[in-house]
PDB file of N, CA and C in Angstrom:
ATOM      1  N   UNK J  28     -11.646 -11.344  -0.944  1.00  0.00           N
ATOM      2  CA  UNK J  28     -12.396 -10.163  -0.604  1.00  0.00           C
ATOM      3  C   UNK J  28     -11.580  -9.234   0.280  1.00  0.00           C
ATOM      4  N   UNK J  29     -11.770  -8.302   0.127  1.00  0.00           N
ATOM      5  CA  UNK J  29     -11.056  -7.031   0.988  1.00  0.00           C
ATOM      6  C   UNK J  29     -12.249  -6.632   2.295  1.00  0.00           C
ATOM      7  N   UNK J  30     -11.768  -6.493   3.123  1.00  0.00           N
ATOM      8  CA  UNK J  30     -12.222  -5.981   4.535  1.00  0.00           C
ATOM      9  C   UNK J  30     -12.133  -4.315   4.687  1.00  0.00           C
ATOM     10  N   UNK J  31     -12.446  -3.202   4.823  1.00  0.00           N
ATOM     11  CA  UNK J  31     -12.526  -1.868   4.501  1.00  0.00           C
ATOM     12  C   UNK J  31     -12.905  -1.438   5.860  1.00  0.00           C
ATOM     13  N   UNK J  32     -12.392  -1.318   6.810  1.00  0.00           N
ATOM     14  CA  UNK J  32     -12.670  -1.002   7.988  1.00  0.00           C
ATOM     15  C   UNK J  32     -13.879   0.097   8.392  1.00  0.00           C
ATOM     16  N   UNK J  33     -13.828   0.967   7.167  1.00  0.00           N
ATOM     17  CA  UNK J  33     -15.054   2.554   7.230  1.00  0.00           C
ATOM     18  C   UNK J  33     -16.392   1.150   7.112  1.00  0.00           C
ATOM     19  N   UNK J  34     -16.345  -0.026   6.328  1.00  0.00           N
ATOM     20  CA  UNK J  34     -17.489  -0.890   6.624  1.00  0.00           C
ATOM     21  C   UNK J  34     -18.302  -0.797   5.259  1.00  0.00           C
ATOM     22  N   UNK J  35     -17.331   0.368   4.075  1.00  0.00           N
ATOM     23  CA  UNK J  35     -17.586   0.321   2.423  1.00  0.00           C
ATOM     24  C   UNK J  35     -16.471   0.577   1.982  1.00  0.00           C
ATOM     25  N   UNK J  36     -16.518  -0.180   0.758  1.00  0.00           N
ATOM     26  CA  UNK J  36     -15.019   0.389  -0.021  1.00  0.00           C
ATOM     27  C   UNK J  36     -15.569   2.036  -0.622  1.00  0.00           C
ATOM     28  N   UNK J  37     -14.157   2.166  -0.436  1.00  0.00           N
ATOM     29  CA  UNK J  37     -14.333   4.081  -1.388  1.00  0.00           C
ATOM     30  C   UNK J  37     -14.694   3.809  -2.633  1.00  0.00           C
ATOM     31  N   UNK J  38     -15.074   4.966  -3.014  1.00  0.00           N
ATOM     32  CA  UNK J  38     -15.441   4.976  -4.708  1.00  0.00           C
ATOM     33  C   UNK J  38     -14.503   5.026  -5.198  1.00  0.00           C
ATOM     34  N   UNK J  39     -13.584   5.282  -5.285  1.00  0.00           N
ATOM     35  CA  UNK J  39     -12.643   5.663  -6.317  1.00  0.00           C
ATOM     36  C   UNK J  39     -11.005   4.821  -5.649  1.00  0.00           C
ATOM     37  N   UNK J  40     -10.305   5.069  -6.545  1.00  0.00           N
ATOM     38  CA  UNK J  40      -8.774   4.439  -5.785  1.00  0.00           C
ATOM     39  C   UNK J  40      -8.198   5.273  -4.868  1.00  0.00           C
ATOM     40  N   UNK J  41      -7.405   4.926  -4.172  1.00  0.00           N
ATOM     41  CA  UNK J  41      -7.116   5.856  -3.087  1.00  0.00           C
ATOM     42  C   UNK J  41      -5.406   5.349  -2.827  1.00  0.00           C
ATOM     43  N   UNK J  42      -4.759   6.510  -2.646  1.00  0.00           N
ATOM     44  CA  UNK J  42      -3.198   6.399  -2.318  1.00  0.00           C
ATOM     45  C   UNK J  42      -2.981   6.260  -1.224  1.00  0.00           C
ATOM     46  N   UNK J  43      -1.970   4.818  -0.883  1.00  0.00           N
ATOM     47  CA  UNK J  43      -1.792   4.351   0.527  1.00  0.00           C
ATOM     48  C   UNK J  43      -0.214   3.778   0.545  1.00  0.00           C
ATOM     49  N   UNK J  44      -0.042   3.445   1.833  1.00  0.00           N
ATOM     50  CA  UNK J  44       0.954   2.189   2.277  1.00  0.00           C
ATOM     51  C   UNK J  44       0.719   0.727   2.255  1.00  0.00           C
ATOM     52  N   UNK J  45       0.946   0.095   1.580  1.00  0.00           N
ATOM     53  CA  UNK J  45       0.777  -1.194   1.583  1.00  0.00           C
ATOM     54  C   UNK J  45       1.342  -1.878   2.150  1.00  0.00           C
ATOM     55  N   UNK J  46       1.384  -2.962   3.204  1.00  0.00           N
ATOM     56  CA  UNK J  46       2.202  -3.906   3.532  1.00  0.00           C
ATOM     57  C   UNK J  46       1.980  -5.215   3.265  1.00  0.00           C
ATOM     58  N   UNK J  47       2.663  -6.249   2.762  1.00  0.00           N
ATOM     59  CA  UNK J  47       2.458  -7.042   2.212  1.00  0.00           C
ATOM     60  C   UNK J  47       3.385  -8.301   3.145  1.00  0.00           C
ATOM     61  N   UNK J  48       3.946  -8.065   3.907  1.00  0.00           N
ATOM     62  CA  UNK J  48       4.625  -9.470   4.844  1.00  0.00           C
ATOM     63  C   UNK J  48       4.239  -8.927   6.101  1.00  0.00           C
ATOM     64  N   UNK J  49       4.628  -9.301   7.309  1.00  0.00           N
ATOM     65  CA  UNK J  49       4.113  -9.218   8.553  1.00  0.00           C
ATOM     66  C   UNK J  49       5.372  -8.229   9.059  1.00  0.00           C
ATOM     67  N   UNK J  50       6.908  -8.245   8.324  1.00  0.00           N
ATOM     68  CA  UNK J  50       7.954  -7.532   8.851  1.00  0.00           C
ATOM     69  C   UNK J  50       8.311  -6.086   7.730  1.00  0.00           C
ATOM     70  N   UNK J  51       7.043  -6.480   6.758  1.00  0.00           N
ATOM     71  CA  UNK J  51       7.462  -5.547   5.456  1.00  0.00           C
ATOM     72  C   UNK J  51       7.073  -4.348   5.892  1.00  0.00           C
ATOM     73  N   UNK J  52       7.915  -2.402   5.955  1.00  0.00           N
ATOM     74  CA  UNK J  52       7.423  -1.290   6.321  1.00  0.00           C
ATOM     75  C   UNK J  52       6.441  -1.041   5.002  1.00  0.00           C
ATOM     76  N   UNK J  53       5.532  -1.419   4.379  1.00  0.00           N
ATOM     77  CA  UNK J  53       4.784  -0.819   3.275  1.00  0.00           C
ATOM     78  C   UNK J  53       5.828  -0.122   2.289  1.00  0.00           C
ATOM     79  N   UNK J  54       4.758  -0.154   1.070  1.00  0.00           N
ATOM     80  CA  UNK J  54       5.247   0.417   0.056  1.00  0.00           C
ATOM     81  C   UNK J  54       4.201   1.693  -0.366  1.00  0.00           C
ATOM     82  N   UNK J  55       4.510   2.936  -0.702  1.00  0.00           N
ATOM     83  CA  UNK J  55       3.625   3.435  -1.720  1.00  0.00           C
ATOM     84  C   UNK J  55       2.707   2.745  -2.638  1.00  0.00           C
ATOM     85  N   UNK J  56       1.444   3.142  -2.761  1.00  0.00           N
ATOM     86  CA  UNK J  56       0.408   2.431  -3.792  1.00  0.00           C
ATOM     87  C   UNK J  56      -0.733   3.005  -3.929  1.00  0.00           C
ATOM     88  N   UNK J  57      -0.848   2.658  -5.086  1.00  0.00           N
ATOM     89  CA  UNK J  57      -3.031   2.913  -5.515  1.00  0.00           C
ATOM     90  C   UNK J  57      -3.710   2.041  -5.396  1.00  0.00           C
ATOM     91  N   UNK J  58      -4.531   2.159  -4.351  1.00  0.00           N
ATOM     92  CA  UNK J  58      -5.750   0.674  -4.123  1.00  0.00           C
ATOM     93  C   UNK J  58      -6.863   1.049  -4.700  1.00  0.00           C
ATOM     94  N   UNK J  59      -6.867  -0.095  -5.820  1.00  0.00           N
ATOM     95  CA  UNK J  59      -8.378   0.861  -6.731  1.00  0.00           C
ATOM     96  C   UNK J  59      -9.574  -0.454  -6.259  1.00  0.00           C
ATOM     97  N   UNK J  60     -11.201  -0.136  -5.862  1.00  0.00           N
ATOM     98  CA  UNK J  60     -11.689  -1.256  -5.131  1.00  0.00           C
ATOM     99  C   UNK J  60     -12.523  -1.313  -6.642  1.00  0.00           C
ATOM    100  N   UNK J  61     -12.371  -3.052  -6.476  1.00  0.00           N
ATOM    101  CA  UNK J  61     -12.892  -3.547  -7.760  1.00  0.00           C
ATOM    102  C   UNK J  61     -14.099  -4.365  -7.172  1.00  0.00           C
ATOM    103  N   UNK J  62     -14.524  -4.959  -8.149  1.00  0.00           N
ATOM    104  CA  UNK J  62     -16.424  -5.650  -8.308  1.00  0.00           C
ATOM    105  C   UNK J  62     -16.022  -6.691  -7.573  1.00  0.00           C
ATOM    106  N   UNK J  63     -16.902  -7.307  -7.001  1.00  0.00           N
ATOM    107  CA  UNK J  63     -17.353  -8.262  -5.643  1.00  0.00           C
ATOM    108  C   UNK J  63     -16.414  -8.141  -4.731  1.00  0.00           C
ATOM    109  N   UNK J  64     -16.515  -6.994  -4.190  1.00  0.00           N
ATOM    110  CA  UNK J  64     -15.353  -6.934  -3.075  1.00  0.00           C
ATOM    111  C   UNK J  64     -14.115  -6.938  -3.205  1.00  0.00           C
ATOM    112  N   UNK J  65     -13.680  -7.147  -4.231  1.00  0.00           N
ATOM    113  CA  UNK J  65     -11.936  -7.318  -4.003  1.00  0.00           C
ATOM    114  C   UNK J  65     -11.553  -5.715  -4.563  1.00  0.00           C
ATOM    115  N   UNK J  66     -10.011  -5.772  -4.537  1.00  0.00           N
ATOM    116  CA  UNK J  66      -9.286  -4.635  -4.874  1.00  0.00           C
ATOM    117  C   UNK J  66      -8.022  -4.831  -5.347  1.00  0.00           C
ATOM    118  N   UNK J  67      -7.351  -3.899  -6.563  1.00  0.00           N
ATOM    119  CA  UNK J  67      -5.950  -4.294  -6.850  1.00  0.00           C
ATOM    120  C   UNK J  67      -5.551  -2.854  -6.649  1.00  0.00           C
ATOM    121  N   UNK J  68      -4.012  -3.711  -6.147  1.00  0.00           N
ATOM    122  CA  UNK J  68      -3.279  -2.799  -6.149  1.00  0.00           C
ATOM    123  C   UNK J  68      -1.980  -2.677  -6.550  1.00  0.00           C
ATOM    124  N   UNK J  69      -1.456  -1.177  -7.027  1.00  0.00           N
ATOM    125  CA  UNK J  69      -0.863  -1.215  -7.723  1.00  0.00           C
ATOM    126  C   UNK J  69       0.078  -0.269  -7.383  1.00  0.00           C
ATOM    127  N   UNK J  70       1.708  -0.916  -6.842  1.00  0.00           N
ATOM    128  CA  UNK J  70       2.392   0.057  -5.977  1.00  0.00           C
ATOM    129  C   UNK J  70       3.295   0.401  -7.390  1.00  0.00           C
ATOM    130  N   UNK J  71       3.570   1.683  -6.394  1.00  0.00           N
ATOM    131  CA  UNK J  71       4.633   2.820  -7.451  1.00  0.00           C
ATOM    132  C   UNK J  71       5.653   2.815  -7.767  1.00  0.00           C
ATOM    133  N   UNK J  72       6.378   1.844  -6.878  1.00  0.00           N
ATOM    134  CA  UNK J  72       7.661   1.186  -7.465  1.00  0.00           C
ATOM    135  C   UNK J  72       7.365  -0.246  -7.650  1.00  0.00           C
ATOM    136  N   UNK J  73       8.669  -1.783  -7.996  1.00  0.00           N
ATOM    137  CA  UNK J  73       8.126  -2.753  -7.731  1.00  0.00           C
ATOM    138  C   UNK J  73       8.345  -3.515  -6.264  1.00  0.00           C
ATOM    139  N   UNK J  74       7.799  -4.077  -5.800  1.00  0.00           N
ATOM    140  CA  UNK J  74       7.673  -4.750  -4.484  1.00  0.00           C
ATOM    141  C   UNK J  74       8.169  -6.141  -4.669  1.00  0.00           C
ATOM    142  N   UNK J  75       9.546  -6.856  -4.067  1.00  0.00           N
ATOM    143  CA  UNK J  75       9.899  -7.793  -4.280  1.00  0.00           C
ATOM    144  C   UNK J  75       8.928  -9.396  -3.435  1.00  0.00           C
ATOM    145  N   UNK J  76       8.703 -10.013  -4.188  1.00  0.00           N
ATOM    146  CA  UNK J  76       8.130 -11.275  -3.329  1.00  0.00           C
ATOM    147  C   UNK J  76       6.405 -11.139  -2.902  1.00  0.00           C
ATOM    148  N   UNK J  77       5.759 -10.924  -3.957  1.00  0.00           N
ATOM    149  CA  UNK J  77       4.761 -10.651  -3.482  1.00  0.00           C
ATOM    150  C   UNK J  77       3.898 -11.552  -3.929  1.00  0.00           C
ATOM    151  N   UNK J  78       3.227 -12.736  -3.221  1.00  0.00           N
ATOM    152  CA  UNK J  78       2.641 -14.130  -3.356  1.00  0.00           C
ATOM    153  C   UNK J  78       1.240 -14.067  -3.084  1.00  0.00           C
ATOM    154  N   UNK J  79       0.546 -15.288  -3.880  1.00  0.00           N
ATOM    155  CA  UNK J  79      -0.873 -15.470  -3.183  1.00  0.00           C
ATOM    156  C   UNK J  79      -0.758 -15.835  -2.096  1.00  0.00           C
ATOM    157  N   UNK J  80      -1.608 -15.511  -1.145  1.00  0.00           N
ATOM    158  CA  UNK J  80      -2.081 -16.474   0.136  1.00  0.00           C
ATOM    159  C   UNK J  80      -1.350 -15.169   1.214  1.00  0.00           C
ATOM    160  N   UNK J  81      -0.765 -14.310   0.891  1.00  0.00           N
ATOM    161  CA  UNK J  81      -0.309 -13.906   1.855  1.00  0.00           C
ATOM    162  C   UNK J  81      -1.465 -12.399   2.095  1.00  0.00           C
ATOM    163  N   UNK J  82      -1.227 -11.957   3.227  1.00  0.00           N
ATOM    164  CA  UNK J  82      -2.155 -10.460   3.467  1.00  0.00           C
ATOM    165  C   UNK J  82      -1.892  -9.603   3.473  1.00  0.00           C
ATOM    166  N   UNK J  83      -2.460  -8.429   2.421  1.00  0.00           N
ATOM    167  CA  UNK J  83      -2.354  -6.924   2.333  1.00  0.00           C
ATOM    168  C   UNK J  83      -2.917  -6.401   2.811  1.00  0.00           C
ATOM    169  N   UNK J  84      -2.325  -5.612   3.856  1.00  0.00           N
ATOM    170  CA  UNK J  84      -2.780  -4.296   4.407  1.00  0.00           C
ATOM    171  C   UNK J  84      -3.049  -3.337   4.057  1.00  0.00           C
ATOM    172  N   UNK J  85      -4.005  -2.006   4.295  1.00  0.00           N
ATOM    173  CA  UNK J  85      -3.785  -0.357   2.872  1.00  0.00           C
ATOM    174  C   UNK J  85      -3.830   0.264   4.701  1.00  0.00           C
ATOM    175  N   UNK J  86      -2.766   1.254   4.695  1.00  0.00           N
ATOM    176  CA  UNK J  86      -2.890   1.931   5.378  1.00  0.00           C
ATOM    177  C   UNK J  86      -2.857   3.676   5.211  1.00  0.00           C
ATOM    178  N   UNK J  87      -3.140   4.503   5.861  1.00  0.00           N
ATOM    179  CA  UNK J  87      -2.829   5.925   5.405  1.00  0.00           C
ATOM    180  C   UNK J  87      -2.317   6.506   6.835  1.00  0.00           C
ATOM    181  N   UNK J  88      -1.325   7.133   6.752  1.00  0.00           N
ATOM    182  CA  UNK J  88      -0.091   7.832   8.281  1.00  0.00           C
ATOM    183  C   UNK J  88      -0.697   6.638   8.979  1.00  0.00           C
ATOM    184  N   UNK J  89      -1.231   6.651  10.332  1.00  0.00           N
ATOM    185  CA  UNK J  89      -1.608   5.795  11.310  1.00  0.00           C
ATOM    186  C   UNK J  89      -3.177   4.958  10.914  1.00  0.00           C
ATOM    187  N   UNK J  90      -3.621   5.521   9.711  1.00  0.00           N
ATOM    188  CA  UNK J  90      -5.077   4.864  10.187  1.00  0.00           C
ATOM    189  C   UNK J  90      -5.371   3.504   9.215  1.00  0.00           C
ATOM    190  N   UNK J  91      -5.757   2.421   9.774  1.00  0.00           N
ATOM    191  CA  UNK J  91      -5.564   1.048   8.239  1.00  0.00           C
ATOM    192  C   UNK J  91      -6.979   1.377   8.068  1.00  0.00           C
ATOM    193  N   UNK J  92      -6.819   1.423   6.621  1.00  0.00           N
ATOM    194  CA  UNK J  92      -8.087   1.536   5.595  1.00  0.00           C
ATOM    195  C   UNK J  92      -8.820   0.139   5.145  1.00  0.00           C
ATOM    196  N   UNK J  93      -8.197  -0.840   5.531  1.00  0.00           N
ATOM    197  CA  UNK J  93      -8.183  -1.856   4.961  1.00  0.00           C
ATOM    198  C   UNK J  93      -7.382  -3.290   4.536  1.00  0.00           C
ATOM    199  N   UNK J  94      -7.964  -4.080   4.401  1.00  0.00           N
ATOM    200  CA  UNK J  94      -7.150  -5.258   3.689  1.00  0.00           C
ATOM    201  C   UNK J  94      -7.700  -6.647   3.096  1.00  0.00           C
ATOM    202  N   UNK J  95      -7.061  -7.197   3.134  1.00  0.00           N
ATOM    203  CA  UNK J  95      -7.363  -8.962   2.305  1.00  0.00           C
ATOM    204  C   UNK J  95      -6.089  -9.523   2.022  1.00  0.00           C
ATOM    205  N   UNK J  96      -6.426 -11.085   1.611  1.00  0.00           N
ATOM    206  CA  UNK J  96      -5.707 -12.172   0.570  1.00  0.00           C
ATOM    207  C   UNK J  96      -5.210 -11.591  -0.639  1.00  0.00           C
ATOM    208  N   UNK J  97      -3.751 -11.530  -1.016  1.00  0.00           N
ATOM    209  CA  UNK J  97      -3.582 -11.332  -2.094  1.00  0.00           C
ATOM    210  C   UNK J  97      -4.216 -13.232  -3.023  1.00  0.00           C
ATOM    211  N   UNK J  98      -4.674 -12.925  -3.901  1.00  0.00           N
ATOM    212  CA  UNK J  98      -5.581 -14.018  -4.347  1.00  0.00           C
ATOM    213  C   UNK J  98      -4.020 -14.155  -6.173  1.00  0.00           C
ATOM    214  N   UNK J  99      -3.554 -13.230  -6.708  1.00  0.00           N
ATOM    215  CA  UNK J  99      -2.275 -13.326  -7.641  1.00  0.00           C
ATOM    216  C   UNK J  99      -1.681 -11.959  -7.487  1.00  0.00           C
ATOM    217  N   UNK J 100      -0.228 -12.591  -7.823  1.00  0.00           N
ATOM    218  CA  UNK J 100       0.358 -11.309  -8.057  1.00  0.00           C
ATOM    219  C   UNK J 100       0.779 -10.752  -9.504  1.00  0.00           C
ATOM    220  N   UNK J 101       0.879  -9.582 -10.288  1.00  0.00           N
ATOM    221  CA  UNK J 101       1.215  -9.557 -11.732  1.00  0.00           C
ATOM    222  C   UNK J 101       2.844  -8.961 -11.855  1.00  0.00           C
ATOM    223  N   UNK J 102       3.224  -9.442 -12.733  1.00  0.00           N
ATOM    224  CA  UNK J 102       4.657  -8.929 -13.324  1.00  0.00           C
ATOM    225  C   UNK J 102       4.545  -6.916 -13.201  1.00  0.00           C
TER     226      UNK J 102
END
């Protein structure tokens, strides 16, 4: 499940920074929020090493929009 800090996911996908390790500066991405809470996302270039179990952040300039468990990652 994704955590959405506003306390709802947006309607629609929304363009962010993603960070995906604890030392990673984010990547460009579209976080589109999907059915029972979760969300995929889908950055604009590819992002090396990106595993279950670990946590995504969505941020926009300074403000985090959000996050969760990556639960898989796709090719």
């Amino acid at each position: 499940g994704v955590n959405w800090i506003s306390g709802t996911a947006p309607r629609g996908a929304v363009q962010a920074r993603v960070r995906v390790r604890y030392r990673h500066a984010g990547a460009p991405a579209r976080v589109e929020p999907g059915p029972a809470g979760g969300a995929r996302v889908v950055f604009d270039d590819p992002v090396p090493a990106v595993a279950p179990g670990q946590a995504a952040v969505f941020e926009r300039d300074a403000e985090v929009l959000g996050g969760g468990w990556i639960a898989e990652a796709l090719p």
